[in-house]
Amino acid sequence: MRPVLLEMDGFASFREPAVVDFREVDYFALVGPTGSGKSTVIDAITFALYGSVPRWNNRRTVANALAPTTDRGTVRLVFDLAEHRYVAARELRRAAAGGVGVKNARLERLADPDALGTPDDITEVLASDSEVTPAVEKLLGLPFEHFITCVVLPQGDFAEFLHAQPARRQEILVKLMGLEIYPRIAQAANTEAERARQRAELLAQQLEEFTDATEYAEQAAQGRVATLEEVAERVRAALPELAEHGAAVTEARRACETLTAERDRLRAVAVSAGPEELGKRERDIKAAEEAADEELAAAEAADTAAREQLAAAPPRAPLEQARRDHMELDALERRLPATQALQRHCARALSDVTAAEEEAEGLALQARRTQEATARSHLAAALRPHLRDGAACPVCGQRVTTTPGPPAAPDLDRAEQARVRADREVERLREAWTEAFRAEQRATGELNALTGRIVALRSVLADALTREQTTAALALRERWEGAADAADARLRRARAARASAEQATTRVRQEVQAAWSALEHVRDPLVTLGAPVPDRDDLAAAWTALVSWAAAAATTREAALSGAYERLARVRGELTTAEGRLVGVLATHEVALHAGRPLTETAEPAVAAALEGARQEARRLIERRKQAAKLDMQRQHKERAHQVARTLGHLLRADGFPRWLVATTLDTLVAEASGTLAELSGGQFELTHDDGGFLVVDHADADSRRPVRTLSGGESFQASLALALALSAQLPAMAAAGAAQLESIFLDEGFGALDEATLETVAATLEELATRRDQVVGIVTHIDALAERVPVRFAVRRGQGTSSIQREAP
């Protein structure tokens, strides 16, 4: 993986957009003061690929990636790998609750290897969102942990591989070299061996089902085919003779059947009904039809005369109305005196009640006046005891000169009761007057209506017939209507009788026609046998002639049947003999016949079916022998495959082979790292290892061997860098197919612990690594002496709330 272009916006301290162009850069340094954001550039590369940064110590933590004052950030890395160019990008967003999440992550491959992934470039999306990190791991061949061990060497983790436990170091090398494939190969080999064994056993079981597919069985099947072919020829030769015998039998049987059927048909000829009776009924019904015609004519004439007479009579409705008017006038005239007397009575009663009411009102007025005078007298009597001589009168205000004596008190209650009785009487008479007035009005209205109706009826009847004349005219019209009704009833009876006669005539004629049809029905099938032509004028004679002829013809056919049955018996015997010979041949060769069908129809198909079955059996045996041979070859192949896979699984079992490869690789790495360490340490140290981990040989201390954990900070850095450079140099050559290709290495480590001489050696070593091995080398440092030795420098500065990066001129 070689970086090409890095874009940051809102990532960590880079709150504003920043671009780092790595094109044509093999060795570069990120320089700037502490806290300016140098390590953040390396973090951005790692985050774009894996979505995490090693300095955070938690792969799930992404909040540190987003600038504190920003709600959205992006990281985009363009890189080359194996002649292809890729783009890895991730977007950071801050949620309303304050949490930070990764959105719109994607991994794309550019169609143009020189493009930079602009919106106009053609890309192929390899993964998106949660699938990006697994896709990057598969593409680079490195998980996150191994990437930060061999490619990005962050602050504090630079010496991880040097100080790792043997098991951890074994795991890292296995992954880097792609050696995890060998345990999988061993497991797959064992699985394949078991699968091959099961398949071989299954093929052996299947071969047991082919025990019938022998060479002898195939020869026997071929022999039966040849035999049945000969039988088929014999059957084809015998069928014409059988057909001739069968035709003779059929002809003789048909002759017998024909004679029998003709005889039975002739014997069945009989008269269906009495022709004489039909003739008599036809004559009787004809006479009845003529009598009905005469009665119908007379009834129609009588009905016409009655209707003409009735049409000349006065209309019934005016006569009926005149009679009703006369009757009503008589009734009203009879009621008139009583109505007049009632009106006069009601008028007198109203006059009497009116006079009584006026008298009662006068009495009531007098009673009220009496009551008022009594009340005044009562008040005066009540006032007298309170009068005093010389005092003012409370009523008139004058001085009292003489006090009057006590008066007698008037009877006030009696005056009140007299007034109440007078008022009640007035009320009663008023109600009586109202009733009398209403009765008088009703009587007057009824008299006026009665008088008006009498006047109207007299006006209507002034020019009409009298009551007696009207009654006589109505009686005459009723007699004429009765005569017309009687004539109409007679006409209906005559028409019904005529219709009945017609129906009877139709039925008789239908019976006669049916009798002729029956004769034709019986005779038509016998015409071919010589039936006589019937006399169309005499039904009885026609039936007699047909019955006589049928009896004579039946007798003739009865005599011919005897000879026909004798011939049928003879030809049947000949057919049975020929069929017996053919059946015997078929039975000998086990040819099954279809029961219930003629031998001429079933023999040849039966032989053909048997022959086809024999041929199919022969073909089946040939095919089964081929299948058995193929299965046996497959069984042998699977047995050999089982042996090979089992041997391979045995050789690779218990990851012995990967352990040997790792041990050999570790020896190679230690040998190269030891030379680099000796150069870096001025010949003081060499690197070796044992089962417990890495050791250094200290030539300044009598070649003593001591663990690397006893080294000082600067010495530990020298050993770690030597081992990292050895990994970087040796891994592409010693890795298995598909292993990671480490085309970049980034050193994020404080070089301040090195002395001037060691720093010079480190700088020279890194220059050689960048120039001779076609490998991108990037370092993070704030040491000017080291930075000046690097050909390309990116200056990182911290400004107003954001970091910025700029490539310095050489």
Tab-separated table of N, CA and C in Angstrom, residues 534-630:
chain	number	residue	atom	x	y	z
A	534	PRO	N	-98.962	-50.527	-49.700
A	534	PRO	CA	-100.286	-50.501	-49.048
A	534	PRO	C	-101.329	-49.771	-49.890
A	535	ASP	N	-102.628	-50.106	-49.682
A	535	ASP	CA	-103.763	-49.419	-50.299
A	535	ASP	C	-104.063	-48.184	-49.462
A	536	ARG	N	-103.819	-46.977	-49.974
A	536	ARG	CA	-103.941	-45.751	-49.205
A	536	ARG	C	-105.395	-45.383	-48.918
A	537	ASP	N	-106.366	-46.067	-49.599
A	537	ASP	CA	-107.776	-45.743	-49.372
A	537	ASP	C	-108.413	-46.598	-48.293
A	538	ASP	N	-107.755	-47.682	-47.886
A	538	ASP	CA	-108.362	-48.610	-46.920
A	538	ASP	C	-107.289	-49.014	-45.917
A	539	LEU	N	-107.366	-48.441	-44.713
A	539	LEU	CA	-106.375	-48.726	-43.691
A	539	LEU	C	-106.426	-50.176	-43.252
A	540	ALA	N	-107.627	-50.701	-43.067
A	540	ALA	CA	-107.763	-52.087	-42.593
A	540	ALA	C	-107.198	-53.062	-43.616
A	541	ALA	N	-107.478	-52.825	-44.892
A	541	ALA	CA	-106.972	-53.720	-45.934
A	541	ALA	C	-105.456	-53.655	-46.018
A	542	ALA	N	-104.884	-52.458	-45.836
A	542	ALA	CA	-103.433	-52.311	-45.901
A	542	ALA	C	-102.764	-53.090	-44.780
A	543	TRP	N	-103.318	-52.991	-43.548
A	543	TRP	CA	-102.751	-53.741	-42.423
A	543	TRP	C	-102.866	-55.251	-42.661
A	544	THR	N	-103.972	-55.705	-43.174
A	544	THR	CA	-104.182	-57.152	-43.385
A	544	THR	C	-103.172	-57.689	-44.388
A	545	ALA	N	-102.946	-56.953	-45.489
A	545	ALA	CA	-102.004	-57.410	-46.511
A	545	ALA	C	-100.578	-57.480	-45.941
A	546	LEU	N	-100.167	-56.482	-45.098
A	546	LEU	CA	-98.817	-56.456	-44.555
A	546	LEU	C	-98.594	-57.598	-43.576
A	547	VAL	N	-99.573	-57.874	-42.710
A	547	VAL	CA	-99.429	-58.948	-41.720
A	547	VAL	C	-99.332	-60.304	-42.391
A	548	SER	N	-100.153	-60.527	-43.451
A	548	SER	CA	-100.123	-61.814	-44.159
A	548	SER	C	-98.772	-62.030	-44.831
A	549	TRP	N	-98.263	-61.011	-45.501
A	549	TRP	CA	-96.953	-61.146	-46.168
A	549	TRP	C	-95.854	-61.415	-45.156
A	550	ALA	N	-95.844	-60.734	-43.978
A	550	ALA	CA	-94.803	-60.908	-42.969
A	550	ALA	C	-94.798	-62.336	-42.432
A	551	ALA	N	-95.958	-62.926	-42.244
A	551	ALA	CA	-96.010	-64.303	-41.723
A	551	ALA	C	-95.386	-65.275	-42.719
A	552	ALA	N	-95.688	-65.115	-44.017
A	552	ALA	CA	-95.132	-66.017	-45.028
A	552	ALA	C	-93.618	-65.832	-45.140
A	553	ALA	N	-93.112	-64.601	-45.112
A	553	ALA	CA	-91.679	-64.355	-45.227
A	553	ALA	C	-90.931	-64.882	-44.011
A	554	ALA	N	-91.480	-64.806	-42.803
A	554	ALA	CA	-90.832	-65.342	-41.605
A	554	ALA	C	-90.663	-66.845	-41.697
A	555	THR	N	-91.630	-67.516	-42.225
A	555	THR	CA	-91.549	-68.976	-42.389
A	555	THR	C	-90.400	-69.329	-43.325
A	556	THR	N	-90.228	-68.580	-44.420
A	556	THR	CA	-89.156	-68.850	-45.387
A	556	THR	C	-87.790	-68.702	-44.721
A	557	ARG	N	-87.554	-67.658	-43.897
A	557	ARG	CA	-86.257	-67.424	-43.277
A	557	ARG	C	-85.969	-68.414	-42.161
A	558	GLU	N	-86.994	-68.912	-41.523
A	558	GLU	CA	-86.810	-69.961	-40.507
A	558	GLU	C	-86.204	-71.193	-41.135
A	559	ALA	N	-86.662	-71.536	-42.358
A	559	ALA	CA	-86.133	-72.712	-43.048
A	559	ALA	C	-84.680	-72.508	-43.467
A	560	ALA	N	-84.257	-71.263	-43.826
A	560	ALA	CA	-82.892	-71.019	-44.289
A	560	ALA	C	-81.897	-70.985	-43.134
A	561	LEU	N	-82.329	-70.760	-41.893
A	561	LEU	CA	-81.432	-70.657	-40.757
A	561	LEU	C	-80.686	-71.952	-40.466
A	562	SER	N	-81.282	-73.108	-40.725
A	562	SER	CA	-80.659	-74.387	-40.401
A	562	SER	C	-79.342	-74.540	-41.162
A	563	GLY	N	-79.335	-74.281	-42.470
A	563	GLY	CA	-78.113	-74.407	-43.262
A	563	GLY	C	-77.062	-73.391	-42.861
A	564	ALA	N	-77.465	-72.184	-42.456
A	564	ALA	CA	-76.507	-71.155	-42.065
A	564	ALA	C	-75.778	-71.533	-40.783
A	565	TYR	N	-76.465	-72.100	-39.799
A	565	TYR	CA	-75.813	-72.516	-38.552
A	565	TYR	C	-74.833	-73.656	-38.789
A	566	GLU	N	-75.129	-74.572	-39.705
A	566	GLU	CA	-74.197	-75.674	-40.010
A	566	GLU	C	-72.887	-75.127	-40.576
A	567	ARG	N	-72.932	-74.161	-41.496
A	567	ARG	CA	-71.725	-73.582	-42.068
A	567	ARG	C	-70.926	-72.826	-40.999
A	568	LEU	N	-71.592	-72.123	-40.082
A	568	LEU	CA	-70.917	-71.388	-39.026
A	568	LEU	C	-70.122	-72.321	-38.128
A	569	ALA	N	-70.687	-73.482	-37.773
A	569	ALA	CA	-69.984	-74.439	-36.918
A	569	ALA	C	-68.737	-74.969	-37.612
A	570	ARG	N	-68.809	-75.189	-38.916
A	570	ARG	CA	-67.658	-75.739	-39.642
A	570	ARG	C	-66.509	-74.725	-39.693
A	571	VAL	N	-66.759	-73.486	-40.053
A	571	VAL	CA	-65.663	-72.512	-40.182
A	571	VAL	C	-65.109	-72.126	-38.814
A	572	ARG	N	-65.911	-72.181	-37.754
A	572	ARG	CA	-65.392	-71.923	-36.417
A	572	ARG	C	-64.371	-72.970	-36.006
A	573	GLY	N	-64.633	-74.227	-36.335
A	573	GLY	CA	-63.689	-75.287	-36.017
A	573	GLY	C	-62.360	-75.072	-36.716
A	574	GLU	N	-62.389	-74.668	-37.994
A	574	GLU	CA	-61.148	-74.416	-38.723
A	574	GLU	C	-60.368	-73.271	-38.084
A	575	LEU	N	-61.051	-72.185	-37.634
A	575	LEU	CA	-60.385	-71.052	-36.998
A	575	LEU	C	-59.761	-71.456	-35.667
A	576	THR	N	-60.477	-72.270	-34.894
A	576	THR	CA	-59.964	-72.688	-33.586
A	576	THR	C	-58.688	-73.495	-33.724
A	577	THR	N	-58.639	-74.364	-34.749
A	577	THR	CA	-57.440	-75.184	-34.965
A	577	THR	C	-56.234	-74.303	-35.303
A	578	ALA	N	-56.437	-73.337	-36.206
A	578	ALA	CA	-55.320	-72.458	-36.597
A	578	ALA	C	-54.859	-71.599	-35.424
A	579	GLU	N	-55.800	-71.084	-34.640
A	579	GLU	CA	-55.418	-70.261	-33.478
A	579	GLU	C	-54.676	-71.088	-32.450
A	580	GLY	N	-55.072	-72.354	-32.252
A	580	GLY	CA	-54.409	-73.202	-31.268
A	580	GLY	C	-52.948	-73.403	-31.604
A	581	ARG	N	-52.666	-73.582	-32.914
A	581	ARG	CA	-51.264	-73.751	-33.294
A	581	ARG	C	-50.448	-72.491	-32.964
A	582	LEU	N	-50.995	-71.328	-33.280
A	582	LEU	CA	-50.254	-70.090	-33.037
A	582	LEU	C	-50.107	-69.797	-31.540
A	583	VAL	N	-51.156	-70.058	-30.776
A	583	VAL	CA	-51.087	-69.849	-29.330
A	583	VAL	C	-50.034	-70.738	-28.703
A	584	GLY	N	-49.921	-71.961	-29.206
A	584	GLY	CA	-48.914	-72.865	-28.674
A	584	GLY	C	-47.509	-72.328	-28.891
A	585	VAL	N	-47.266	-71.768	-30.099
A	585	VAL	CA	-45.940	-71.194	-30.373
A	585	VAL	C	-45.656	-70.022	-29.407
A	586	LEU	N	-46.642	-69.151	-29.216
A	586	LEU	CA	-46.438	-68.001	-28.337
A	586	LEU	C	-46.240	-68.419	-26.891
A	587	ALA	N	-47.007	-69.396	-26.449
A	587	ALA	CA	-46.855	-69.852	-25.064
A	587	ALA	C	-45.495	-70.480	-24.836
A	588	THR	N	-44.993	-71.208	-25.876
A	588	THR	CA	-43.674	-71.835	-25.739
A	588	THR	C	-42.598	-70.793	-25.465
A	589	HIS	N	-42.744	-69.627	-26.078
A	589	HIS	CA	-41.713	-68.582	-25.934
A	589	HIS	C	-42.145	-67.478	-24.961
A	590	GLU	N	-43.158	-67.790	-24.109
A	590	GLU	CA	-43.551	-66.905	-23.011
A	590	GLU	C	-43.966	-65.510	-23.494
A	591	VAL	N	-44.770	-65.518	-24.568
A	591	VAL	CA	-45.322	-64.264	-25.074
A	591	VAL	C	-46.737	-64.120	-24.517
A	592	ALA	N	-46.988	-63.103	-23.710
A	592	ALA	CA	-48.291	-62.916	-23.072
A	592	ALA	C	-49.245	-62.239	-24.046
A	593	LEU	N	-50.481	-62.781	-24.116
A	593	LEU	CA	-51.513	-62.230	-24.993
A	593	LEU	C	-52.504	-61.411	-24.175
A	594	HIS	N	-53.168	-60.478	-24.842
A	594	HIS	CA	-54.186	-59.640	-24.200
A	594	HIS	C	-55.497	-60.407	-24.169
A	595	ALA	N	-55.983	-60.698	-22.973
A	595	ALA	CA	-57.213	-61.479	-22.844
A	595	ALA	C	-58.413	-60.663	-23.321
A	596	GLY	N	-59.366	-61.378	-23.991
A	596	GLY	CA	-60.608	-60.746	-24.393
A	596	GLY	C	-60.561	-60.087	-25.754
A	597	ARG	N	-59.449	-60.163	-26.471
A	597	ARG	CA	-59.360	-59.545	-27.794
A	597	ARG	C	-58.961	-60.609	-28.812
A	598	PRO	N	-59.302	-60.453	-30.094
A	598	PRO	CA	-58.983	-61.463	-31.124
A	598	PRO	C	-57.480	-61.668	-31.240
A	599	LEU	N	-57.121	-62.906	-31.557
A	599	LEU	CA	-55.706	-63.253	-31.673
A	599	LEU	C	-55.049	-62.507	-32.831
A	600	THR	N	-55.819	-62.276	-33.913
A	600	THR	CA	-55.255	-61.562	-35.057
A	600	THR	C	-54.882	-60.123	-34.701
A	601	GLU	N	-55.521	-59.568	-33.685
A	601	GLU	CA	-55.212	-58.199	-33.270
A	601	GLU	C	-54.109	-58.147	-32.221
A	602	THR	N	-54.000	-59.196	-31.402
A	602	THR	CA	-53.072	-59.139	-30.263
A	602	THR	C	-51.778	-59.892	-30.476
A	603	ALA	N	-51.750	-60.870	-31.409
A	603	ALA	CA	-50.559	-61.721	-31.544
A	603	ALA	C	-49.341	-60.901	-31.951
A	604	GLU	N	-49.466	-60.171	-33.071
A	604	GLU	CA	-48.296	-59.429	-33.554
A	604	GLU	C	-47.878	-58.334	-32.572
A	605	PRO	N	-48.828	-57.480	-32.005
A	605	PRO	CA	-48.399	-56.512	-30.988
A	605	PRO	C	-47.774	-57.164	-29.765
A	606	ALA	N	-48.295	-58.353	-29.367
A	606	ALA	CA	-47.731	-59.027	-28.200
A	606	ALA	C	-46.300	-59.459	-28.463
A	607	VAL	N	-46.037	-60.046	-29.676
A	607	VAL	CA	-44.673	-60.459	-30.009
A	607	VAL	C	-43.765	-59.231	-30.111
A	608	ALA	N	-44.309	-58.139	-30.715
A	608	ALA	CA	-43.509	-56.920	-30.830
A	608	ALA	C	-43.173	-56.361	-29.458
A	609	ALA	N	-44.165	-56.384	-28.541
A	609	ALA	CA	-43.908	-55.889	-27.185
A	609	ALA	C	-42.870	-56.748	-26.486
A	610	ALA	N	-43.005	-58.078	-26.620
A	610	ALA	CA	-42.037	-58.969	-25.990
A	610	ALA	C	-40.644	-58.757	-26.575
A	611	LEU	N	-40.585	-58.580	-27.931
A	611	LEU	CA	-39.297	-58.352	-28.579
A	611	LEU	C	-38.685	-57.034	-28.113
A	612	GLU	N	-39.519	-55.987	-28.026
A	612	GLU	CA	-39.001	-54.698	-27.557
A	612	GLU	C	-38.537	-54.798	-26.105
A	613	GLY	N	-39.293	-55.552	-25.275
A	613	GLY	CA	-38.874	-55.745	-23.895
A	613	GLY	C	-37.538	-56.468	-23.814
A	614	ALA	N	-37.363	-57.493	-24.683
A	614	ALA	CA	-36.092	-58.217	-24.687
A	614	ALA	C	-34.954	-57.312	-25.125
A	615	ARG	N	-35.216	-56.486	-26.149
A	615	ARG	CA	-34.172	-55.559	-26.603
A	615	ARG	C	-33.838	-54.542	-25.515
A	616	GLN	N	-34.872	-54.021	-24.847
A	616	GLN	CA	-34.622	-53.072	-23.756
A	616	GLN	C	-33.823	-53.719	-22.635
A	617	GLU	N	-34.154	-54.983	-22.339
A	617	GLU	CA	-33.414	-55.696	-21.301
A	617	GLU	C	-31.956	-55.843	-21.695
A	618	ALA	N	-31.714	-56.186	-23.007
A	618	ALA	CA	-30.336	-56.313	-23.468
A	618	ALA	C	-29.615	-54.966	-23.369
A	619	ARG	N	-30.301	-53.884	-23.822
A	619	ARG	CA	-29.685	-52.556	-23.728
A	619	ARG	C	-29.459	-52.167	-22.268
A	620	ARG	N	-30.427	-52.515	-21.386
A	620	ARG	CA	-30.287	-52.193	-19.977
A	620	ARG	C	-29.074	-52.876	-19.372
A	621	LEU	N	-28.887	-54.166	-19.731
A	621	LEU	CA	-27.736	-54.883	-19.178
A	621	LEU	C	-26.429	-54.298	-19.687
A	622	ILE	N	-26.419	-53.925	-20.988
A	622	ILE	CA	-25.200	-53.313	-21.524
A	622	ILE	C	-24.905	-52.011	-20.788
A	623	GLU	N	-25.972	-51.169	-20.601
A	623	GLU	CA	-25.794	-49.893	-19.927
A	623	GLU	C	-25.384	-50.084	-18.463
A	624	ARG	N	-26.000	-51.066	-17.808
A	624	ARG	CA	-25.659	-51.306	-16.406
A	624	ARG	C	-24.226	-51.811	-16.271
A	625	ARG	N	-23.758	-52.590	-17.263
A	625	ARG	CA	-22.361	-53.037	-17.211
A	625	ARG	C	-21.414	-51.842	-17.374
A	626	LYS	N	-21.848	-50.894	-18.268
A	626	LYS	CA	-21.026	-49.690	-18.420
A	626	LYS	C	-21.040	-48.872	-17.123
A	627	GLN	N	-22.239	-48.722	-16.513
A	627	GLN	CA	-22.338	-47.973	-15.271
A	627	GLN	C	-21.509	-48.620	-14.164
A	628	ALA	N	-21.573	-49.976	-14.113
A	628	ALA	CA	-20.806	-50.676	-13.091
A	628	ALA	C	-19.307	-50.438	-13.287
A	629	ALA	N	-18.867	-50.472	-14.565
A	629	ALA	CA	-17.446	-50.222	-14.831
A	629	ALA	C	-17.064	-48.794	-14.444
A	630	LYS	N	-17.964	-47.823	-14.745
A	630	LYS	CA	-17.696	-46.430	-14.411
A	630	LYS	C	-17.661	-46.230	-12.897
